[in-house]
XYZ file of C-alpha atoms in Angstrom:
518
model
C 45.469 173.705 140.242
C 49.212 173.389 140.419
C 48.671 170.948 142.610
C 47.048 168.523 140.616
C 48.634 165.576 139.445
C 49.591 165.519 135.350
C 47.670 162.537 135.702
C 43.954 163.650 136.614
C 44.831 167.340 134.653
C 45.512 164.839 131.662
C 42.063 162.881 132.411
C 40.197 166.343 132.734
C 41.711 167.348 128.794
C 40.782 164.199 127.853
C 36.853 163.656 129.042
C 36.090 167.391 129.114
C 38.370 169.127 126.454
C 39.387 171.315 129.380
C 41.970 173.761 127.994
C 42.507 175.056 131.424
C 43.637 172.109 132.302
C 46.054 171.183 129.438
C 47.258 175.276 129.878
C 47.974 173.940 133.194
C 50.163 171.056 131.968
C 51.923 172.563 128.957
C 53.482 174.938 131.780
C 54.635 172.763 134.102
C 56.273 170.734 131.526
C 57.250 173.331 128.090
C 60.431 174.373 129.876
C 61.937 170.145 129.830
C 60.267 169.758 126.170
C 62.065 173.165 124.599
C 65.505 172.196 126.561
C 65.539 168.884 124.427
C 64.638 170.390 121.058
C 66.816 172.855 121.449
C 69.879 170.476 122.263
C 68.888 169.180 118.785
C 68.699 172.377 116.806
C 70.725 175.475 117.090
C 67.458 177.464 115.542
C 65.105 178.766 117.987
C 62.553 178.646 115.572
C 63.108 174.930 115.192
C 63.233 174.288 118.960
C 59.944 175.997 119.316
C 58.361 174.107 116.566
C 59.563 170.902 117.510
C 58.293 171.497 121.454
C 54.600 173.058 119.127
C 54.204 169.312 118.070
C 55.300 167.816 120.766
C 52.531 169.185 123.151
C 49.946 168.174 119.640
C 50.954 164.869 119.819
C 50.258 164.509 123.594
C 46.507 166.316 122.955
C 45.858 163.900 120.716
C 47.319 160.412 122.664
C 45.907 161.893 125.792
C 43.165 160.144 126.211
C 45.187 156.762 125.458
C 47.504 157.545 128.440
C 47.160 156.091 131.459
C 47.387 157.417 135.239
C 50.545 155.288 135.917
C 52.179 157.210 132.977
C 55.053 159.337 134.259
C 53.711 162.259 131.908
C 57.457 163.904 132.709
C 59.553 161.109 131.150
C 56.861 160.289 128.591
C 56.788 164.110 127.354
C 60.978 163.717 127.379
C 61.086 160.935 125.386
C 58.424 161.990 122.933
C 60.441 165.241 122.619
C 63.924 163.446 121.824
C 62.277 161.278 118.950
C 60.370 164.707 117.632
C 63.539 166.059 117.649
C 65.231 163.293 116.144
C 62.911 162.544 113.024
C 63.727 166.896 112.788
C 67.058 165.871 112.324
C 67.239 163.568 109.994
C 64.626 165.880 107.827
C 67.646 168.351 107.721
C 70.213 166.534 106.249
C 68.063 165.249 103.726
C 67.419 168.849 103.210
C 70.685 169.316 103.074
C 71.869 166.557 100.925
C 68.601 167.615 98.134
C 69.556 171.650 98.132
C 73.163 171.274 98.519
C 73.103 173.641 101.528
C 75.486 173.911 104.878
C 74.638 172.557 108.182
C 73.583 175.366 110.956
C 75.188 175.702 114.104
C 75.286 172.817 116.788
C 73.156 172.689 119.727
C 75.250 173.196 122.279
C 73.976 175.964 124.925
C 75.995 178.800 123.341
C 75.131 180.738 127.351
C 76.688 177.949 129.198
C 80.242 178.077 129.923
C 80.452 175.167 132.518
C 83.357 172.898 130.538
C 81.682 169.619 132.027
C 78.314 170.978 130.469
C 79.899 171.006 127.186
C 81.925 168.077 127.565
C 78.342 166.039 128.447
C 75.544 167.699 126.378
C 76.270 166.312 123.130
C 75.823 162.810 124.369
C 73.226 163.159 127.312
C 70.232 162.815 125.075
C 71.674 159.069 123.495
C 72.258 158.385 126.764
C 69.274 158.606 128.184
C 67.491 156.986 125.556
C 69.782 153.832 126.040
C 67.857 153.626 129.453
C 65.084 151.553 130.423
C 61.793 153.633 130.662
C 61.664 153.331 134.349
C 65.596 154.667 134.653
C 65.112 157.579 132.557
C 61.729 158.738 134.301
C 63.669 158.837 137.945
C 66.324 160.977 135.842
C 64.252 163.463 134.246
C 62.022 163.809 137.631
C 65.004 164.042 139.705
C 67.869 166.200 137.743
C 65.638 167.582 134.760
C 62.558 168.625 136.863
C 64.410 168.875 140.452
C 61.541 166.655 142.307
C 62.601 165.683 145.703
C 63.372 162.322 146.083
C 59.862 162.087 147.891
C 58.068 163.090 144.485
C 60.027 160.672 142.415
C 58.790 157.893 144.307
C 55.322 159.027 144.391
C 55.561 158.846 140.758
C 56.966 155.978 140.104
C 54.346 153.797 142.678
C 57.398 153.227 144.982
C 59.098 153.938 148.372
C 61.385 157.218 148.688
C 64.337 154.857 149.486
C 63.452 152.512 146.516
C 63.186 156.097 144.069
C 66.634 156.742 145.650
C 68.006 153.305 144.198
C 66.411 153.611 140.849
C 68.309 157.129 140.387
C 71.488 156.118 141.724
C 71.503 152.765 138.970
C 70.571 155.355 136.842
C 73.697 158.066 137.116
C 76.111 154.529 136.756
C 73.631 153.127 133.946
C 74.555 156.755 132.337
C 78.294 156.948 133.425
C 79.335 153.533 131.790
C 78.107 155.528 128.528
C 79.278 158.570 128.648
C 82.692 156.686 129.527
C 82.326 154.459 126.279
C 81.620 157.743 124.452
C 85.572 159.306 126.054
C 83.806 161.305 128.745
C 85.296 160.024 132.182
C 82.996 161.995 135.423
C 82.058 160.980 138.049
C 78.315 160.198 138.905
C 77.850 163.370 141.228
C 79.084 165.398 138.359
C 76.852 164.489 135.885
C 74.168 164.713 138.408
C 75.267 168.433 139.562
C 75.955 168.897 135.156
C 72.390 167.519 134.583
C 70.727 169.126 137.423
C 72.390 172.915 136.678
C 72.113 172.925 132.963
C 69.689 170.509 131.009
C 66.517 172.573 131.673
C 66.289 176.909 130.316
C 63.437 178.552 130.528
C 61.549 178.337 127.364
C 60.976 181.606 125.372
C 58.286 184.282 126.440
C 54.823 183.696 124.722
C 55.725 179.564 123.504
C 53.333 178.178 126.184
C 50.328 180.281 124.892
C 51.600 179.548 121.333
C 51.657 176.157 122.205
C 48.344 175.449 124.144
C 46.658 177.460 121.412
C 48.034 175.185 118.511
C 47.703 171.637 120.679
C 44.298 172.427 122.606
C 42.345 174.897 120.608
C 43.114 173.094 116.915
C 44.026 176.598 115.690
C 46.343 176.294 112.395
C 49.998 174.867 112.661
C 52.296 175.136 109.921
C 53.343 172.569 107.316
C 56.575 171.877 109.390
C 55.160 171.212 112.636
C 52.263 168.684 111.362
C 55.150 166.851 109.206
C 56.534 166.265 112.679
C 53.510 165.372 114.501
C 52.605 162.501 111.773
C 56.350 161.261 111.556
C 56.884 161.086 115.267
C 53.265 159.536 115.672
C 54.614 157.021 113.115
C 57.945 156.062 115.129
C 55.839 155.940 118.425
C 53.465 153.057 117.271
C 56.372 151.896 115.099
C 58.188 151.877 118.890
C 54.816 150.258 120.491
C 54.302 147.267 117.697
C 58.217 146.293 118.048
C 57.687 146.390 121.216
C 54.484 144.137 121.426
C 55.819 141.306 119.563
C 58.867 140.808 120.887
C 62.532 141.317 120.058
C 62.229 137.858 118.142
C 60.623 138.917 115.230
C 62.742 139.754 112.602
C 60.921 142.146 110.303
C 57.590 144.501 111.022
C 55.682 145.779 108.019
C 53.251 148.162 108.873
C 50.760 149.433 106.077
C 51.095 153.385 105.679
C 54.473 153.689 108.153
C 56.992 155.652 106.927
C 60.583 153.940 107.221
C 61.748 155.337 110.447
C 66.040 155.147 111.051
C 66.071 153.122 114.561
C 69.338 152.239 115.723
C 67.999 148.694 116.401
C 69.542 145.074 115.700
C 67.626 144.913 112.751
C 68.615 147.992 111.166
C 72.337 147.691 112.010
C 72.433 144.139 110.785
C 71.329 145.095 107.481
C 73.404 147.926 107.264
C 76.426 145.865 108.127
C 75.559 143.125 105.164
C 75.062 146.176 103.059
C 78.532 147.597 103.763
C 80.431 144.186 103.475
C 79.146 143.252 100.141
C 80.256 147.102 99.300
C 83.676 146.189 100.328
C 83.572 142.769 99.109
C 82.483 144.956 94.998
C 85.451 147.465 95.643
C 87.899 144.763 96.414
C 86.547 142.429 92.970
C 87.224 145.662 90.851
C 90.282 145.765 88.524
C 89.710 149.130 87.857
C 87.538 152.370 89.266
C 87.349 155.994 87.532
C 84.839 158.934 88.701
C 84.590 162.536 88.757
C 83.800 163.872 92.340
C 81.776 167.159 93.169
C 82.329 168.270 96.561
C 80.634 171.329 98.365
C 81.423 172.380 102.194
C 80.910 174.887 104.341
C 83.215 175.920 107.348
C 83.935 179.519 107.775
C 82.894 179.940 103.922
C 81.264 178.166 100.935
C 83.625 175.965 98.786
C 83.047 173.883 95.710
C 85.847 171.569 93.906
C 85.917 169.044 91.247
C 88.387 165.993 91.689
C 88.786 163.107 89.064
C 90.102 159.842 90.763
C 91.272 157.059 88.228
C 92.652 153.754 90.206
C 93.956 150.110 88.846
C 95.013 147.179 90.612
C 97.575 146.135 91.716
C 98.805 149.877 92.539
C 98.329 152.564 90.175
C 96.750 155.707 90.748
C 95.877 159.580 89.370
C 94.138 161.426 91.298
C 94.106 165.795 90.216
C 92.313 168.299 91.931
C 92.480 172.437 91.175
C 94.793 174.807 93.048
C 91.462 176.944 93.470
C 88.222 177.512 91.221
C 88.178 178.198 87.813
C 91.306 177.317 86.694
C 92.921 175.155 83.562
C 94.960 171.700 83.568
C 98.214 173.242 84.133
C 97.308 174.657 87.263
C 96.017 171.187 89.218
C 97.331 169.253 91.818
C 98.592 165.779 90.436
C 98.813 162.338 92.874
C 100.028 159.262 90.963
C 101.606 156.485 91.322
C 102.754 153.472 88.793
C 103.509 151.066 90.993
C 107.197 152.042 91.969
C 106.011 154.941 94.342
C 103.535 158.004 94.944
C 104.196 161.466 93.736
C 102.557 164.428 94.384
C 102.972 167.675 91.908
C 102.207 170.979 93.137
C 101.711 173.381 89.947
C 102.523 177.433 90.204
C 100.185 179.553 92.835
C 101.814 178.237 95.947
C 104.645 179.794 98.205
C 107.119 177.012 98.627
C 105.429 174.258 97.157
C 105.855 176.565 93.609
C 106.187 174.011 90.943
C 107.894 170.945 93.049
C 107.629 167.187 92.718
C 107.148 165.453 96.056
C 107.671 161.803 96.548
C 105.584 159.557 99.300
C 107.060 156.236 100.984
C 103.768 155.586 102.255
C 100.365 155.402 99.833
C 97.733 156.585 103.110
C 99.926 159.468 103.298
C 100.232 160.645 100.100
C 96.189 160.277 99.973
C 95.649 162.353 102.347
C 97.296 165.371 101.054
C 94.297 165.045 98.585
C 91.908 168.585 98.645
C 88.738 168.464 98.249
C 87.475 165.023 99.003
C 87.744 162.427 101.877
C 89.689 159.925 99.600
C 87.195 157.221 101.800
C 86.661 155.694 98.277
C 90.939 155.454 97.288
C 91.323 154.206 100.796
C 88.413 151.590 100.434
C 89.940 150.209 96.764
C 93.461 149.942 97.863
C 93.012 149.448 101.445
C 90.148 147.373 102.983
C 90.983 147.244 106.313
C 92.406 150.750 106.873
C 91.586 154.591 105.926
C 87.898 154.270 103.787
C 84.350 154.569 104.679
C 83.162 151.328 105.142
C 85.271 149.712 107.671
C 85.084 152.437 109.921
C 81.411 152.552 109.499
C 81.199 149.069 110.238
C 82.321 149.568 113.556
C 80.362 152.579 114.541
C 78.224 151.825 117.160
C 75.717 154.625 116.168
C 75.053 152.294 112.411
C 71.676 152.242 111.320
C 69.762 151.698 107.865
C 68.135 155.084 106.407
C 65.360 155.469 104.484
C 66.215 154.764 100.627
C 67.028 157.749 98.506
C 68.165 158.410 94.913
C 71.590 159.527 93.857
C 71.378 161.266 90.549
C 68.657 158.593 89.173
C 70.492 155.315 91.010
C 68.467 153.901 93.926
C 70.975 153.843 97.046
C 70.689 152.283 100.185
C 71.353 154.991 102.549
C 73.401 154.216 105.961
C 74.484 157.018 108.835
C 76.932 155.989 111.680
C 79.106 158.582 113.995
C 83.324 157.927 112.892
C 85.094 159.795 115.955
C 83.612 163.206 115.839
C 81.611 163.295 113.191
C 78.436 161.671 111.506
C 78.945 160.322 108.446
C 75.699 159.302 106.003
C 76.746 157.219 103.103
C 74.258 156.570 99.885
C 75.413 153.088 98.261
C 74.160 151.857 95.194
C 71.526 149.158 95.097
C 72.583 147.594 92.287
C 76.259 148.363 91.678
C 76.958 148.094 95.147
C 79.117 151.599 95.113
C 79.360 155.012 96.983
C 77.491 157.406 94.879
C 77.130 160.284 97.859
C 78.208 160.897 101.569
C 77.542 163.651 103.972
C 79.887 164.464 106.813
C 78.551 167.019 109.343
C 81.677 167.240 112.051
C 82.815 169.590 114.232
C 85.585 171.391 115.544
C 85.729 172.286 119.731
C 87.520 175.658 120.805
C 89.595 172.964 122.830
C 91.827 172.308 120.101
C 92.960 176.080 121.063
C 95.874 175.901 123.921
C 97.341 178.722 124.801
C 101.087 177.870 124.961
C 103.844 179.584 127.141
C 105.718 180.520 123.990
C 102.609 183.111 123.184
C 103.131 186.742 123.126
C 100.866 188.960 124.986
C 98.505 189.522 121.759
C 98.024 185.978 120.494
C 97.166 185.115 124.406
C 94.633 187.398 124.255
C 92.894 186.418 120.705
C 92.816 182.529 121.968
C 91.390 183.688 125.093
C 88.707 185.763 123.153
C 88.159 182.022 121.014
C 87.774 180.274 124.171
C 85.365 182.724 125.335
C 83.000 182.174 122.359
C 83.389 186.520 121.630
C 84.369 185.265 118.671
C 83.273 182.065 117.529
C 80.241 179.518 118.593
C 81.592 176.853 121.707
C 80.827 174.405 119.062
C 81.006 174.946 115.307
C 79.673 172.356 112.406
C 81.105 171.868 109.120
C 79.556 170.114 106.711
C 80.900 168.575 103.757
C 79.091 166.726 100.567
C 80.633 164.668 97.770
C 78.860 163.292 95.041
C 80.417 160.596 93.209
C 79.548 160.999 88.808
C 80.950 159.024 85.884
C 81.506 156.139 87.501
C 83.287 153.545 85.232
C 84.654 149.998 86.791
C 86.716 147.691 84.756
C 87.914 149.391 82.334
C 91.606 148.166 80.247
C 94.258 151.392 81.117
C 98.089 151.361 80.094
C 100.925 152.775 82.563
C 100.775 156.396 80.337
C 97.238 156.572 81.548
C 98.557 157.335 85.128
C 101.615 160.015 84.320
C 100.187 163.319 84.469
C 101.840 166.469 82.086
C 104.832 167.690 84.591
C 107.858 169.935 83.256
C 110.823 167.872 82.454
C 113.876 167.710 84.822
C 111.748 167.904 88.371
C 113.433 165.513 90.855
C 111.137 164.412 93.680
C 111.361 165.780 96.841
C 110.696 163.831 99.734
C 107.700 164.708 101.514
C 108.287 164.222 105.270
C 111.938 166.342 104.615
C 110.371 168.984 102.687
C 107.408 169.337 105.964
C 109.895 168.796 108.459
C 111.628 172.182 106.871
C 108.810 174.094 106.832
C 107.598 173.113 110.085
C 106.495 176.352 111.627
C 105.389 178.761 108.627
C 102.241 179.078 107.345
């Protein structure tokens, strides 16, 4: 039977409910589905579930599938959108329970530096590909097929298959170039080819065949996927029907799925304009901001921003948790500078007054919060949220969600590393929430001539993942509360409680000094 085409296997499932044919099918294919989920998830449990409804969804559309279907690609990209609405069901997970973002999906086995250097763009890649493209690239690279078998199934000529893969590697090297990854084709290929496919775990293809063919019981999880990635797929096949022309689809019982279409990043875009176009009408803004992130450890901090037009700010933050007014970080400013006062608790920042020529840099000496929402009252076009989401290329329109009561629009968009979701209000037009899930590459680690023997040897331990993930995600969540806009304040509003007879210190000497020391 391993000879048999995935197209008459598929047509014996489908007329004859054959589950040694489908048994058949899920092995030839488990090892490309459970390589995708797992670049998604960094949970083996996940991976496995995601491939589980994966191979459900294709017993149940298998008898809608026809023989020219390149059952390969199809399973590939029916295992990337799986994966994807999994995804997006974590960080709403995470946003509701207030929880840290797991580990990232690198392959934590593979220490090939143009592996790591590709992987975390490959699968957007390949879904920016026409269908045909991305078949010849999974049959060629992800499933080694000769160039012989390609053509076969793609109803073409070996020398025509050749073409169609070679368009394809350039197709995918303009984007992993626009994305800062400069390789050639042949090394993506060779990348691809070595590294994109593991073996799936021991026992998932009888796991598998046994949940998709047999009907025995799946878990809540997995049939959440199967209906939401059922619901993209003929969300996918409708758009697709009618043409790119038609503005809006509504589709009775479809849950609002996040596609990075025109559509959805037009409507994000008007959405973030008018935002900036409220925040730059505002006379005044005040709100108390909860953040919680993870890194290495749990943290939690309370921040209370108060800002005024034309240029007065007070922003104070705690030295650490559970402490009074006397020991928190003040930022201010009046309108003839910014100062920064750094209570008792520190080394040598013990009690000084610091003084800012510059109001970006003084904001970013703020702890505890990304200061997007600062940046995005004083400065429109520089430092805040929604001008660099505006030019993400990755901007699309999530499903709506509440923020403490107030409907919010929710947009997600990738600024430089990182992917940012933002939760603006519906009505007041304002950030009430956003998620940042980043992370941090052992490549910011060089070891330097100037290292002793010892610290050589604890980077190269980094480097070598013995003592950290290749890839590590931090997560970080700040709820914006008491919002006020508007509101009359007088100059003593902005002057925080400081000892008497501090003189400022400016900033840039006081780092340049202390360059150096920890």
């Amino acid at each position: 039977m391993h000879d048999t085409p995935d197209a008459e296997l598929l047509e014996r499932f489908a007329r004859n409910d054959s589950e040694q044919a489908f048994a058949e099918l899920v092995s030839r294919h488990i090892a490309l589905v459970h390589s995708v989920a797992a670049r998604h998830t960094e949970n083996p449990q996940h991976a496995q579930e995601i491939t589980q409804a994966v191979f459900i969804i294709l017993s149940r559309k298998a008898a809608s599938l026809g023989r020219k279907t390149v059952l390969s690609g199809w399973l590939y990209h029916t295992a990337r959108l799986t994966a994807a609405n999994f995804r997006r069901a974590e960080f709403r997970r995470i946003s509701r329970e207030q929880e840290a973002y797991m580990q990232s999906t690198l392959d934590e086995h593979s220490s090939d530096a143009i592996w790591l250097e590709l992987a975390p763009h490959l699968d957007d890649a390949m879904e920016k590909l026409g269908a045909t493209d991305r078949d010849a690239v999974v049959l060629r690279y992800l499933e080694n097929k000769s160039l012989a078998e390609v053509g076969t199934a793609l109803g073409m000529e070996e020398r025509a298959a050749q073409k169609r893969v070679t368009r394809a590697l350039a197709k995918l090297r303009e984007i992993f170039s626009k994305r800062g990854v400069s390789l050639t084709a042949t090394l993506i290929a060779s990348a691809v080819a070595a590294n994109s496919v593991q073996a799936a775990p021991v026992g998932l293809a009888a796991a598998v065949t046994a949940t998709a063919a047999k009907g025995t019981l799946i878990s809540a999880t997995i049939t959440t996927l199967v209906k939401g990635t059922m619901k993209t797929m003929t969300w996918l096949k409708l758009k697709f029907a009618v043409g790119a022309g038609v503005g809006i689809i509504f589709v009775a019982g479809l849950a609002t799925v996040a596609l990075p279409d025109g559509n959805s990043r037009s409507e994000a875009l008007n959405i973030l304009g008018r935002s900036q176009a409220r925040y730059n009408a505002l006379s005044s803004y005040s709100d108390t901001t909860r953040t919680m992130g993870l890194t290495r450890s749990l943290y939690t901090n309370v921040v209370s921003v108060l800002l005024s037009r034309p240029n007065s700010y007070r922003i104070q933050w705690p030295i650490g948790p559970d402490v009074g007014v006397n020991k928190q970080n003040h930022l201010w400013s009046t309108g003839d500078g910014n100062f920064l006062y750094k209570p008792e608790g520190y080394t040598w920042l013990t009690n000084k007054l610091f003084s800012f020529k510059d109001r970006t840099i003084a904001m970013s000496t703020v702890g505890g919060i990304s200061t997007y929402v600062p940046c995005g009252f004083f400065e429109p076009k520089f430092g805040n949220v929604l001008s660099f989401m505006s030019s993400s290329t990755d901007l699309m329109k999530q499903t709506d969600e509440p923020v403490n009561g107030v409907a919010c629009h929710v947009l997600s968009g990738r600024i430089v590393k990182s992917i940012v979701t933002i939760w603006i209000g519906k009505e007041d037009l304002l950030i009430h929430k956003l998620l940042t899930v980043f992370d941090i590459p052992p490549r910011s680690i060089v070891i330097s001539p100037q290292d002793d023997q010892m610290t050589v040897a604890a980077k190269r331990m980094i480097l070598g993942g013995q003592l950290e993930q290749n890839r590590t995600n931090h997560v970080t969540i700040e709820v914006h509360e008491n919002i006020q806009v508007n509101q009359p304040h007088v100059e003593t509003d902005f002057i925080p409680p400081i000892p008497d007879g501090l003189k400022p210190i400016d900033w840039d000497e006081a780092t340049k000094a202390t360059r150096g020391f920890k």
